[in-house]
PDB file of N, CA and C and ligand atoms in Angstrom:
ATOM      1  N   UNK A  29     -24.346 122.551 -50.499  1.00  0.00           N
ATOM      2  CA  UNK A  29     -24.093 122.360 -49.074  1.00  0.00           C
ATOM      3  C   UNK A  29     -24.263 120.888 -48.712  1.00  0.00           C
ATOM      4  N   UNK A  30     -23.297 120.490 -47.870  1.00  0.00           N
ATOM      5  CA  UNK A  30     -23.559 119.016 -47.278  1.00  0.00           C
ATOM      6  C   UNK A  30     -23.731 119.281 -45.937  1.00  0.00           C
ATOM      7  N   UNK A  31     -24.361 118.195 -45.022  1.00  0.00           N
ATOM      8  CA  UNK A  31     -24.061 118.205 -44.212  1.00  0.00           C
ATOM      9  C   UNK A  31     -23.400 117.634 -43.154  1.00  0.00           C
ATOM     10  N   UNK A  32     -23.006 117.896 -42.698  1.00  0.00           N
ATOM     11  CA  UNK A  32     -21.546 117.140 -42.009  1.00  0.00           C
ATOM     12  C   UNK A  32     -22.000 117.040 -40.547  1.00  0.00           C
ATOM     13  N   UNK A  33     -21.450 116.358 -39.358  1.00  0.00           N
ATOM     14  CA  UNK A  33     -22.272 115.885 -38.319  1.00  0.00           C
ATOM     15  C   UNK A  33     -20.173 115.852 -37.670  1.00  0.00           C
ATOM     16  N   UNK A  34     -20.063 116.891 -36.542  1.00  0.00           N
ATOM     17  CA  UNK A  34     -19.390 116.670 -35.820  1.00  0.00           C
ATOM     18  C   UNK A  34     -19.347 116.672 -34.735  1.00  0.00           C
ATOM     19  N   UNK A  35     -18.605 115.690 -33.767  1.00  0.00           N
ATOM     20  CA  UNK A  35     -19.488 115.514 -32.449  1.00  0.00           C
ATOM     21  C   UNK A  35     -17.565 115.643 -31.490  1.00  0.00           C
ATOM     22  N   UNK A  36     -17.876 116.550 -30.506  1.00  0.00           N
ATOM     23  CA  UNK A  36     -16.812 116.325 -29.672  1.00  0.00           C
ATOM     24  C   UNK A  36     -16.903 115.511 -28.855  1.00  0.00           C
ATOM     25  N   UNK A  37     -15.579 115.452 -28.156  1.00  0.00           N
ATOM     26  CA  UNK A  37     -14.871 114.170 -27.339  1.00  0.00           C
ATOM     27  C   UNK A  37     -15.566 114.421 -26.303  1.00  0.00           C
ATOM     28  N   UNK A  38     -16.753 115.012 -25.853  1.00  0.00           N
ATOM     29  CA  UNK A  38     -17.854 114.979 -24.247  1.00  0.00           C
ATOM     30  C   UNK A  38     -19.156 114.870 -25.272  1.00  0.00           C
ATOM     31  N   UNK A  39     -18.830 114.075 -26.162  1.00  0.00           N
ATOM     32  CA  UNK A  39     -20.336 113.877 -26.799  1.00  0.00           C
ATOM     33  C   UNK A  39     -21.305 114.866 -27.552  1.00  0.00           C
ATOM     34  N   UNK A  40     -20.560 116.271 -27.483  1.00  0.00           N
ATOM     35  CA  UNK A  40     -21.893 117.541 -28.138  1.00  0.00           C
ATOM     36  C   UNK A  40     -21.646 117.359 -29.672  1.00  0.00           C
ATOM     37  N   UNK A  41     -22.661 117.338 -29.789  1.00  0.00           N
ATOM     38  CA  UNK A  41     -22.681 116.859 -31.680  1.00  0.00           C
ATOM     39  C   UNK A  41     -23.287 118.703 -32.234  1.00  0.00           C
ATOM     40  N   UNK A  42     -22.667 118.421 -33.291  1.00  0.00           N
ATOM     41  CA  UNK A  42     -22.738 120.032 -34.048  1.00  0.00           C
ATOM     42  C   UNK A  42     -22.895 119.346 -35.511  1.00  0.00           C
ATOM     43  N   UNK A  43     -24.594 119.629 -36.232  1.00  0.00           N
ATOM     44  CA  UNK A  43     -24.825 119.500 -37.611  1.00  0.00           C
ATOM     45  C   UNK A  43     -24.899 120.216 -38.052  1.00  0.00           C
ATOM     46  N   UNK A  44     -24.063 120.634 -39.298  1.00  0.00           N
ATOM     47  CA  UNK A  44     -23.658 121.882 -40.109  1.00  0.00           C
ATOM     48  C   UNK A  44     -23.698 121.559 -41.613  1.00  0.00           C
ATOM     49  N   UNK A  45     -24.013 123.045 -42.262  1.00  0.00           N
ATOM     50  CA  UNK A  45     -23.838 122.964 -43.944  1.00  0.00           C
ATOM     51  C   UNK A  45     -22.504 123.217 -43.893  1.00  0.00           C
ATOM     52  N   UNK A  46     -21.672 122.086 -44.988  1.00  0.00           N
ATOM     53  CA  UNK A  46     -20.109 122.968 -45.396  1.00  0.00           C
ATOM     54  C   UNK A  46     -20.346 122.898 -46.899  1.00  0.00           C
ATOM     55  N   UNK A  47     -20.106 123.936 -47.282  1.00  0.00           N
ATOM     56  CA  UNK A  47     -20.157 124.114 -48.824  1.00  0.00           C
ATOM     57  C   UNK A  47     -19.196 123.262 -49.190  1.00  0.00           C
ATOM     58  N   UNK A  48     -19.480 122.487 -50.842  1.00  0.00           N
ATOM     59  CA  UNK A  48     -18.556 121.614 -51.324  1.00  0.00           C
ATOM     60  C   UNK A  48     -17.427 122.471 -51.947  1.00  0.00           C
ATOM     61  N   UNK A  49     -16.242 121.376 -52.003  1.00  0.00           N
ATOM     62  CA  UNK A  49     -15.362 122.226 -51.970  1.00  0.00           C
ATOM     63  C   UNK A  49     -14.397 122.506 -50.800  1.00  0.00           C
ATOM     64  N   UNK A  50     -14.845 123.155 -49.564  1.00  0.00           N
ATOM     65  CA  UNK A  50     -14.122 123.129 -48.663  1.00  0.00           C
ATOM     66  C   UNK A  50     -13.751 121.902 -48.068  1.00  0.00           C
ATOM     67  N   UNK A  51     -12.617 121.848 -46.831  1.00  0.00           N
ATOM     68  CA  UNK A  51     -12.225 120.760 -45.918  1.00  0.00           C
ATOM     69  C   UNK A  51     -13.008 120.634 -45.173  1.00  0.00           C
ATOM     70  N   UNK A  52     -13.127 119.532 -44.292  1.00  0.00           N
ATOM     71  CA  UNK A  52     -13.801 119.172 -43.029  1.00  0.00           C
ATOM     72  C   UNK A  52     -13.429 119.658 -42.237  1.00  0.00           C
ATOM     73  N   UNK A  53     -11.554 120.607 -42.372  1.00  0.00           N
ATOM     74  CA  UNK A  53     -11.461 121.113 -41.397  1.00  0.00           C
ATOM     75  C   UNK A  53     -12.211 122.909 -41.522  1.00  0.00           C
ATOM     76  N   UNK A  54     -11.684 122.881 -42.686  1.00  0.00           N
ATOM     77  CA  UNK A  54     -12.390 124.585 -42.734  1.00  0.00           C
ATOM     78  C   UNK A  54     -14.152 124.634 -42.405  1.00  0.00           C
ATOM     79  N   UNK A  55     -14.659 123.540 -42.945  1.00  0.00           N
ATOM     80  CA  UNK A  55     -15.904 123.364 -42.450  1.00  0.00           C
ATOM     81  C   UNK A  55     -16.045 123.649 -40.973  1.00  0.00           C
ATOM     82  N   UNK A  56     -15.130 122.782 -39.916  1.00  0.00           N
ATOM     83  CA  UNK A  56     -15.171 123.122 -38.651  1.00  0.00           C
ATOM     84  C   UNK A  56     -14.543 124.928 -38.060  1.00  0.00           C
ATOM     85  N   UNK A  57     -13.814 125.290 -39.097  1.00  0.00           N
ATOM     86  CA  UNK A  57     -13.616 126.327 -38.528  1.00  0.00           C
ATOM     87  C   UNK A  57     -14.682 127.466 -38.677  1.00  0.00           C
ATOM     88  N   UNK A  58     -14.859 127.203 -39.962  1.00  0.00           N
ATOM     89  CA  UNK A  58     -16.289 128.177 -40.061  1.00  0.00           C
ATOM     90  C   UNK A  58     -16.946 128.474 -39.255  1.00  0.00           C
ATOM     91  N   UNK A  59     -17.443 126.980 -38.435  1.00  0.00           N
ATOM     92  CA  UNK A  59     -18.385 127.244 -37.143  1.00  0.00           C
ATOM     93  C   UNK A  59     -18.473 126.862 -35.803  1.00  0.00           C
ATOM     94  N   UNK A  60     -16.828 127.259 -36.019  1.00  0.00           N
ATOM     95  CA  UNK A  60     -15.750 127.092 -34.567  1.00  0.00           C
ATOM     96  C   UNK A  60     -16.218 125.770 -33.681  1.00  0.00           C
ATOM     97  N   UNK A  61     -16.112 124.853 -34.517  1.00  0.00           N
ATOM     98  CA  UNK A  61     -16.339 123.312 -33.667  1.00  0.00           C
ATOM     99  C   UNK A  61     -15.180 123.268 -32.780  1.00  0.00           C
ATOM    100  N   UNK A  62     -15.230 123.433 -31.773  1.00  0.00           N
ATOM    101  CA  UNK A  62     -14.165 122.973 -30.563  1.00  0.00           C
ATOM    102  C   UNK A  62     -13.585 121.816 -30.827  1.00  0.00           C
ATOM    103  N   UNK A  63     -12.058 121.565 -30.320  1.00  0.00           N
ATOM    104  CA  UNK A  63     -11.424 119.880 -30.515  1.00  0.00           C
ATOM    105  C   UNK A  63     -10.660 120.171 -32.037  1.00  0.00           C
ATOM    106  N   UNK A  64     -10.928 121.179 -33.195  1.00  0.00           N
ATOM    107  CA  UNK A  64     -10.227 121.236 -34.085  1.00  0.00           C
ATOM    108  C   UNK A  64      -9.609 122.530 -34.386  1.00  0.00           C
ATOM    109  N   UNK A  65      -8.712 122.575 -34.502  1.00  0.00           N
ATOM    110  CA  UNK A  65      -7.576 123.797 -34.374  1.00  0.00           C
ATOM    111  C   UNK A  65      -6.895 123.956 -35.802  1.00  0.00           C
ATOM    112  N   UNK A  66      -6.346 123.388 -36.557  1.00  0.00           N
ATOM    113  CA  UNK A  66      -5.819 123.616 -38.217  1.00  0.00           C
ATOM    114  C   UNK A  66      -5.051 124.636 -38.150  1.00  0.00           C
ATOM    115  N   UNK A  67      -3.739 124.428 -37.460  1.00  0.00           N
ATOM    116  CA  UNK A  67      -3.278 125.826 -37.203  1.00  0.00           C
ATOM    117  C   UNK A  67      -2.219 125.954 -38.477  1.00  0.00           C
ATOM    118  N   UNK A  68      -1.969 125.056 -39.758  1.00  0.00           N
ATOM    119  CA  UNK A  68      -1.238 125.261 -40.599  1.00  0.00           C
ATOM    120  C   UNK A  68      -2.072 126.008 -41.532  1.00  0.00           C
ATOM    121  N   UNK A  69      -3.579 125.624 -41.569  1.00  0.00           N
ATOM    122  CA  UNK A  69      -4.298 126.637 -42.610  1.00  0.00           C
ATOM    123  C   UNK A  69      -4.638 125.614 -43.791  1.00  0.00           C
ATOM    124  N   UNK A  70      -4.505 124.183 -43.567  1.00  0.00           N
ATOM    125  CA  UNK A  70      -4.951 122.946 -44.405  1.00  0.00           C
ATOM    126  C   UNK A  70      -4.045 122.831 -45.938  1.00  0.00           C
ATOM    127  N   UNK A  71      -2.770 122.843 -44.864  1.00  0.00           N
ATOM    128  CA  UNK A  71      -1.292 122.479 -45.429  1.00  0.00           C
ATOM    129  C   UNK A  71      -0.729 120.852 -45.399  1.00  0.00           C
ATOM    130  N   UNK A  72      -1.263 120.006 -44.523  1.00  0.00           N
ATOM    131  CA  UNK A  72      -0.683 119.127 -44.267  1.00  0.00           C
ATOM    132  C   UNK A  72       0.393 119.171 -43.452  1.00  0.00           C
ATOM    133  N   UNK A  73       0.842 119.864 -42.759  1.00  0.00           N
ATOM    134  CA  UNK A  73       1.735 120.794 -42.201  1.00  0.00           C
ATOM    135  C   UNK A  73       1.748 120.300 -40.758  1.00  0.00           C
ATOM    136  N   UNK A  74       0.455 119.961 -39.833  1.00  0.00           N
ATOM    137  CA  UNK A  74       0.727 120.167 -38.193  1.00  0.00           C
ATOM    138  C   UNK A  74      -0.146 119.244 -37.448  1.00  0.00           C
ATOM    139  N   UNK A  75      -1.229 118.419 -38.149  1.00  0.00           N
ATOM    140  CA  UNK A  75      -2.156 117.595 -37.543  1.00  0.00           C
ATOM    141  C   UNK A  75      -2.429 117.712 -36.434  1.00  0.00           C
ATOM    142  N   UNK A  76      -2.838 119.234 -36.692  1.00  0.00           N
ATOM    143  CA  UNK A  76      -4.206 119.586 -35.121  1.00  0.00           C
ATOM    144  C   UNK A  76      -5.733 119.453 -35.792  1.00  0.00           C
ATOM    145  N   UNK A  77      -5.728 118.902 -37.097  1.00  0.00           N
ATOM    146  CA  UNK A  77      -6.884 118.401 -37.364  1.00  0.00           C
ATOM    147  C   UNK A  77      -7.090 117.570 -37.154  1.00  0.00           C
ATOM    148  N   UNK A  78      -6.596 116.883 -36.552  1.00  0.00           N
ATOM    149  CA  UNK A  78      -6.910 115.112 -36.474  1.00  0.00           C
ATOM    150  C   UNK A  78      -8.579 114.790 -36.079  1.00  0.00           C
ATOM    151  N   UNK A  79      -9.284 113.759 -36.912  1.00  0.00           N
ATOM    152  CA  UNK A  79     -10.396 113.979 -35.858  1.00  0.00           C
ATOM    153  C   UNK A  79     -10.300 112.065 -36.659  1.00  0.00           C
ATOM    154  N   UNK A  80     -11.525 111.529 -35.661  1.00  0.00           N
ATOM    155  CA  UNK A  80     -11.862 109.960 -36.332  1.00  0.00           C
ATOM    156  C   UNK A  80     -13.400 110.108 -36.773  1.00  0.00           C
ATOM    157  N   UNK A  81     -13.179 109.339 -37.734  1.00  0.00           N
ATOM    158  CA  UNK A  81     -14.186 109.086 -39.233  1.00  0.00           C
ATOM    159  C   UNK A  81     -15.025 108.025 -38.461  1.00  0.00           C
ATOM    160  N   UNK A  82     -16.320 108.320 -38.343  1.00  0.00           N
ATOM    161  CA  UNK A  82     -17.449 107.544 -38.259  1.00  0.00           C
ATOM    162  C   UNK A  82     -17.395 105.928 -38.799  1.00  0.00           C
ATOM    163  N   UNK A  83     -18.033 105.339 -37.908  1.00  0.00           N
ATOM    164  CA  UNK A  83     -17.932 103.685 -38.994  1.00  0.00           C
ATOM    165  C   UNK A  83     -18.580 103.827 -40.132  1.00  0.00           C
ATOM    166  N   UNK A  84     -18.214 103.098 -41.189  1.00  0.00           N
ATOM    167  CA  UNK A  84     -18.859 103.297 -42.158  1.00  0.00           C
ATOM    168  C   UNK A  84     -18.496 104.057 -43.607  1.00  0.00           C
ATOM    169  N   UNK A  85     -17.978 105.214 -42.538  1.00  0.00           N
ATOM    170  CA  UNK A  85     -17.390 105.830 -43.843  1.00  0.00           C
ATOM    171  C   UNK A  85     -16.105 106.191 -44.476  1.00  0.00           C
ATOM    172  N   UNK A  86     -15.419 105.360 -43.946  1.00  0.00           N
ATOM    173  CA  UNK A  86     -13.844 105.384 -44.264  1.00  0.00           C
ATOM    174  C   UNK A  86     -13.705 105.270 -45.742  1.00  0.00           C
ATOM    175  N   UNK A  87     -14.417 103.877 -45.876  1.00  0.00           N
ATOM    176  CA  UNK A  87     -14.560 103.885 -47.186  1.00  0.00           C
ATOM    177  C   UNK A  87     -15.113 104.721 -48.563  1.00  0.00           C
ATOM    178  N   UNK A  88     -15.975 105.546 -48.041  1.00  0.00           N
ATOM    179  CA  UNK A  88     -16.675 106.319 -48.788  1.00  0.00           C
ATOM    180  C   UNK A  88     -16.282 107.498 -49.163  1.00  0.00           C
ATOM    181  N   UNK A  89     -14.873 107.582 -48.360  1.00  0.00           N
ATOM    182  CA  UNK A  89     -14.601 109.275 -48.511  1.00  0.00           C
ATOM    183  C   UNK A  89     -13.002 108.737 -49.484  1.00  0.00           C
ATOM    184  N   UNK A  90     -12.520 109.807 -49.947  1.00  0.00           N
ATOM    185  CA  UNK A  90     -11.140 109.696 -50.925  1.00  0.00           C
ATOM    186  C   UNK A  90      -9.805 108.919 -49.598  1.00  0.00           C
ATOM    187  N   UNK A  91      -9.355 108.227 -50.174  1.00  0.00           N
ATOM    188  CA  UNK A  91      -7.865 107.203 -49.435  1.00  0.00           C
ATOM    189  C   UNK A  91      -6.963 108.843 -49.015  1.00  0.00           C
ATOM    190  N   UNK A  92      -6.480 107.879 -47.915  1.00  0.00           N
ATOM    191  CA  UNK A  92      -5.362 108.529 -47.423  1.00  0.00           C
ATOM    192  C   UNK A  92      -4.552 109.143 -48.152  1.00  0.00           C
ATOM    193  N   UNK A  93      -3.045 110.123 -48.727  1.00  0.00           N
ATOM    194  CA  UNK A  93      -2.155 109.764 -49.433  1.00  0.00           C
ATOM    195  C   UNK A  93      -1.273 110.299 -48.549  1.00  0.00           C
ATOM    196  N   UNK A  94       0.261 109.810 -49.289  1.00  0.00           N
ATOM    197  CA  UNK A  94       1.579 109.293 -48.297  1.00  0.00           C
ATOM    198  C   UNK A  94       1.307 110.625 -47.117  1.00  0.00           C
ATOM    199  N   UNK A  95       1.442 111.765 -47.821  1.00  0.00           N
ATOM    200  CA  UNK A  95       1.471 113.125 -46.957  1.00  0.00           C
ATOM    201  C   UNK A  95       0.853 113.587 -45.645  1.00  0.00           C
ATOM    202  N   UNK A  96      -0.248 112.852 -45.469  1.00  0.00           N
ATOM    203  CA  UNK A  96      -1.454 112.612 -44.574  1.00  0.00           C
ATOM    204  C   UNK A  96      -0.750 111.742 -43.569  1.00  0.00           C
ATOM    205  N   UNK A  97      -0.182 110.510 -44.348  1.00  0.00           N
ATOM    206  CA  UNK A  97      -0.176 109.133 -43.482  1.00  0.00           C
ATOM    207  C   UNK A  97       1.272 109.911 -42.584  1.00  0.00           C
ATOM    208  N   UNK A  98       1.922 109.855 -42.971  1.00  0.00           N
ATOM    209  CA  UNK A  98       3.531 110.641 -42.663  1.00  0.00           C
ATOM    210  C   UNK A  98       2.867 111.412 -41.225  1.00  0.00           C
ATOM    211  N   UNK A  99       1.979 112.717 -41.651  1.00  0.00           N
ATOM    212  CA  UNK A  99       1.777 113.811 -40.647  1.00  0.00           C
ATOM    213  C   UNK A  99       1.066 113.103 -39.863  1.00  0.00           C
ATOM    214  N   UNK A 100       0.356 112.233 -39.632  1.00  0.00           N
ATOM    215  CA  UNK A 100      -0.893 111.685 -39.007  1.00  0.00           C
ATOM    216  C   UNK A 100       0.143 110.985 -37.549  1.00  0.00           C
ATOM    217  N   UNK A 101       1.042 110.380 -37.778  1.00  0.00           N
ATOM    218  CA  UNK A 101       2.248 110.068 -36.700  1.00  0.00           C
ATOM    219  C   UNK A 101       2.320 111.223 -36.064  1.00  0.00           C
ATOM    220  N   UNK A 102       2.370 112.877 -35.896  1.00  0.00           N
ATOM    221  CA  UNK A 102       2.474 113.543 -35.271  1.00  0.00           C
ATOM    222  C   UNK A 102       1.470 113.683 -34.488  1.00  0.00           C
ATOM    223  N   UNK A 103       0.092 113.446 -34.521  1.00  0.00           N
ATOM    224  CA  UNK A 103      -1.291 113.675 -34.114  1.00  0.00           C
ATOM    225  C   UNK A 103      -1.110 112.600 -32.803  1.00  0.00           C
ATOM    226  N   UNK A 104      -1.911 113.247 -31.661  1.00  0.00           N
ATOM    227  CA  UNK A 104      -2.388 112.223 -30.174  1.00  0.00           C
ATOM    228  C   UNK A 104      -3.573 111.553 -30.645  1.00  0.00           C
ATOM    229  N   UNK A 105      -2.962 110.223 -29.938  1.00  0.00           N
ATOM    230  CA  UNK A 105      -3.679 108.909 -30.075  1.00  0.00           C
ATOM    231  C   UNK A 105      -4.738 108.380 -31.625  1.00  0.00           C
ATOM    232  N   UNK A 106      -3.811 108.232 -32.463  1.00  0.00           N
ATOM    233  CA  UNK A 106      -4.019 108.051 -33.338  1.00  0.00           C
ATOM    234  C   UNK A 106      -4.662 106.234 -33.610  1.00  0.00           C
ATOM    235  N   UNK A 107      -6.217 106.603 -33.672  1.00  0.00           N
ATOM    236  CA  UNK A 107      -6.508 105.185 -34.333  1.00  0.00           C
ATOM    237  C   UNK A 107      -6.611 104.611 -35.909  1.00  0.00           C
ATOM    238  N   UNK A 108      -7.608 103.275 -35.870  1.00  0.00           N
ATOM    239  CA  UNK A 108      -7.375 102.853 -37.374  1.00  0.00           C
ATOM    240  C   UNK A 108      -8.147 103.733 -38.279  1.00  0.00           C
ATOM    241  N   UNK A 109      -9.439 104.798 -37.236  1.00  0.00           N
ATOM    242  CA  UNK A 109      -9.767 105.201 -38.330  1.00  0.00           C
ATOM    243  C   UNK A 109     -10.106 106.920 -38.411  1.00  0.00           C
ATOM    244  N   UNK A 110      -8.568 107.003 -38.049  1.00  0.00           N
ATOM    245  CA  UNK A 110      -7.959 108.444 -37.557  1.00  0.00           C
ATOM    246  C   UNK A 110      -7.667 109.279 -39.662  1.00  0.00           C
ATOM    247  N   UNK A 111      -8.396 110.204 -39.509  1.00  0.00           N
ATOM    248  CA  UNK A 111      -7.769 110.899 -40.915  1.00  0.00           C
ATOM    249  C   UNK A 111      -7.385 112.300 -40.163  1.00  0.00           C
ATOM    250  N   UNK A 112      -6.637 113.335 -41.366  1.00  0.00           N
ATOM    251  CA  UNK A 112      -6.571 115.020 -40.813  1.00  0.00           C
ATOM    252  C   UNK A 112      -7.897 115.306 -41.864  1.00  0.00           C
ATOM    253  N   UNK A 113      -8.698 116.151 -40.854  1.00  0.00           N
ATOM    254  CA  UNK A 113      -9.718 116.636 -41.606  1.00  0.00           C
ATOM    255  C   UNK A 113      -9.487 117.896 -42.734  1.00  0.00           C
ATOM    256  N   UNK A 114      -8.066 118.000 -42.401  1.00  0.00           N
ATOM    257  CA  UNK A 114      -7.561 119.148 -44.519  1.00  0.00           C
ATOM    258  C   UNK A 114      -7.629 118.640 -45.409  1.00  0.00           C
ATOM    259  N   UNK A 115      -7.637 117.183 -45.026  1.00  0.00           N
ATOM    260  CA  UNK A 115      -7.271 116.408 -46.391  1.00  0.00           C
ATOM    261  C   UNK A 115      -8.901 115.559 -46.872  1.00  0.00           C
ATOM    262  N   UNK A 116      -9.679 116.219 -45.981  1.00  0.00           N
ATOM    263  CA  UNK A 116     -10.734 115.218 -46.645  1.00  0.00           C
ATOM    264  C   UNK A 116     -12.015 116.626 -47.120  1.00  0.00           C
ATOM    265  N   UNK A 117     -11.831 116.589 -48.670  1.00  0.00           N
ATOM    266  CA  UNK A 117     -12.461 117.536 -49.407  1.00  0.00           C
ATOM    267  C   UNK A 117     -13.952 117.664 -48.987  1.00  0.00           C
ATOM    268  N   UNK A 118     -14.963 118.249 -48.788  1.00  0.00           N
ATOM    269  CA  UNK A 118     -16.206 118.107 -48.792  1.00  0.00           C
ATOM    270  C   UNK A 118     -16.938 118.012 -50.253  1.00  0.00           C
ATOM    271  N   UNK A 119     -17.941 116.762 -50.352  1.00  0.00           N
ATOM    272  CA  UNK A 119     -18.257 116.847 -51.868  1.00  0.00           C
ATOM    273  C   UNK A 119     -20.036 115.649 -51.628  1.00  0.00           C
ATOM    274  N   UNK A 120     -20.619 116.266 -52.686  1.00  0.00           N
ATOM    275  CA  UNK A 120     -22.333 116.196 -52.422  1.00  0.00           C
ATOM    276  C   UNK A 120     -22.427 114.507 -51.946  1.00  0.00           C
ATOM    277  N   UNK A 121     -21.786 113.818 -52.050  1.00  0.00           N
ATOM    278  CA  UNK A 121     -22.063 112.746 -51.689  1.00  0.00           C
ATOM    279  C   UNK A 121     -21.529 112.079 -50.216  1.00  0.00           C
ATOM    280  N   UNK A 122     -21.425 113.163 -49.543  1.00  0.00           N
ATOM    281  CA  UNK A 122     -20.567 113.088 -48.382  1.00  0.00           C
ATOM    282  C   UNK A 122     -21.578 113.181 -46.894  1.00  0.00           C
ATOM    283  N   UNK A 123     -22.831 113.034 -47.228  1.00  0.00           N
ATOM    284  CA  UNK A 123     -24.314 113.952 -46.595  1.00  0.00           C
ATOM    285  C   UNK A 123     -23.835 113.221 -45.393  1.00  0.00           C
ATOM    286  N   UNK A 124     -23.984 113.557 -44.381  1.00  0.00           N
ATOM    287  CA  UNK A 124     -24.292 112.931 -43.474  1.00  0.00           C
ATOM    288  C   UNK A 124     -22.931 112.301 -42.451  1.00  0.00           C
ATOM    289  N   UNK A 125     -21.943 112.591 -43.559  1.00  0.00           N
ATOM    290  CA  UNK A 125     -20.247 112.154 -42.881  1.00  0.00           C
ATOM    291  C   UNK A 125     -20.109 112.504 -41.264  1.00  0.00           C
ATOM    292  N   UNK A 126     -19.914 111.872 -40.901  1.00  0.00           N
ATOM    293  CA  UNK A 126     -19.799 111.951 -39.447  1.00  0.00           C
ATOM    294  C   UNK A 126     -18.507 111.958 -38.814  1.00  0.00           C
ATOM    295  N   UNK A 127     -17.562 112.555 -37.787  1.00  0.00           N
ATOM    296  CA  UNK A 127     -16.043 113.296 -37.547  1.00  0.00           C
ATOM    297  C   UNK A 127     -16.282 113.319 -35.820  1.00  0.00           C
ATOM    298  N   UNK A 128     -15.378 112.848 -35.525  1.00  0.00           N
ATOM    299  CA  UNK A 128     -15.301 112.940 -33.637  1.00  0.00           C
ATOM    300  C   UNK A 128     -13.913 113.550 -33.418  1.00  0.00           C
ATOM    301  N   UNK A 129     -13.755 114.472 -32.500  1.00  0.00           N
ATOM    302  CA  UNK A 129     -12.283 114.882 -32.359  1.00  0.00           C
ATOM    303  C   UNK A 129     -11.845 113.783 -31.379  1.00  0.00           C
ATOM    304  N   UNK A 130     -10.738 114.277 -31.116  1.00  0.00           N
ATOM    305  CA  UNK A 130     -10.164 113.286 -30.039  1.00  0.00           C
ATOM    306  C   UNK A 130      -9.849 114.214 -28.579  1.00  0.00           C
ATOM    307  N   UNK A 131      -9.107 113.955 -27.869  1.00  0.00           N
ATOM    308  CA  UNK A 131      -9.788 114.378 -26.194  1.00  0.00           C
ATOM    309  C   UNK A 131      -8.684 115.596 -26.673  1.00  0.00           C
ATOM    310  N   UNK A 132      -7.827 115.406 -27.425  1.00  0.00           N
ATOM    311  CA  UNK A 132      -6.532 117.188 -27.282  1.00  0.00           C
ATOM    312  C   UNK A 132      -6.289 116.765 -28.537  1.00  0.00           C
ATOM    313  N   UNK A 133      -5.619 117.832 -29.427  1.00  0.00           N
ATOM    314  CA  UNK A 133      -4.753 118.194 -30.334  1.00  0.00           C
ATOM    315  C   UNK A 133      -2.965 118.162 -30.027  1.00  0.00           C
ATOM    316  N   UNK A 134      -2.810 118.317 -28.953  1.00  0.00           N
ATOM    317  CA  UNK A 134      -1.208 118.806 -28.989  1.00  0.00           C
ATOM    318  C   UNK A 134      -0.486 117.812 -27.985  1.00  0.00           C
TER     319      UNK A 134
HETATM  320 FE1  FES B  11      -2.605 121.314 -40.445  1.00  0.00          FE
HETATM  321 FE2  FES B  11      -4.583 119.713 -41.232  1.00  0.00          FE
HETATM  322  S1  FES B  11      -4.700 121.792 -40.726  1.00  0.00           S
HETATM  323  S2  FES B  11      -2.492 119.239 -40.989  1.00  0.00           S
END
């Protein structure tokens, strides 16, 4: 289990175990974090995962690839350090990763 630290767009922060292995987004669905929706099922498919990556750890987590970057243009208000949370695996060295949604999905 890691734990992952997600905080919505009015500030309520939610610290959770996500077993490694899963997404950041399935992590959030598990324990219905509001602000993330994954309505493709962590396809790369629809970027209602969109959420932004804590300072700090952009670097620490696995690079973008093309598939991400492509769908990530569909996502509202996309910043520099905007990922889809399907694409970012959960894994033991991830403790503490921190994820903000953004104010909507659609
Ligand atoms: Fe659809 Fe992430 S869940 S792109």
């Amino acid at each position: 289990m890691t734990k992952i630290k997600y905080i919505e767009f009015n500030g309520t922060e939610h610290l959770v175990d996500v077993p490694k292995g899963l997404s950041a987004m399935e992590g959030a669905i598990r324990y219905t974090i509001p602000g993330i929706a994954g309505d493709c099922g962590g396809a790369c498919a629809c970027a209602t995962c969109h959420v932004y990556v804590e300072d700090g750890w952009m670097e620490k987590i696995p690079p973008m690839e093309e598939l991400e970057r492509d769908m990530l243009d569909f996502a509202f208000d996309v910043k520099e350090n905007s990922r889809l949370s399907c694409q970012i695996k959960i894994d033991d060295d991830m403790e503490g990763l921190t994820l903000r949604t953004p104010a909507r999905q659609y």
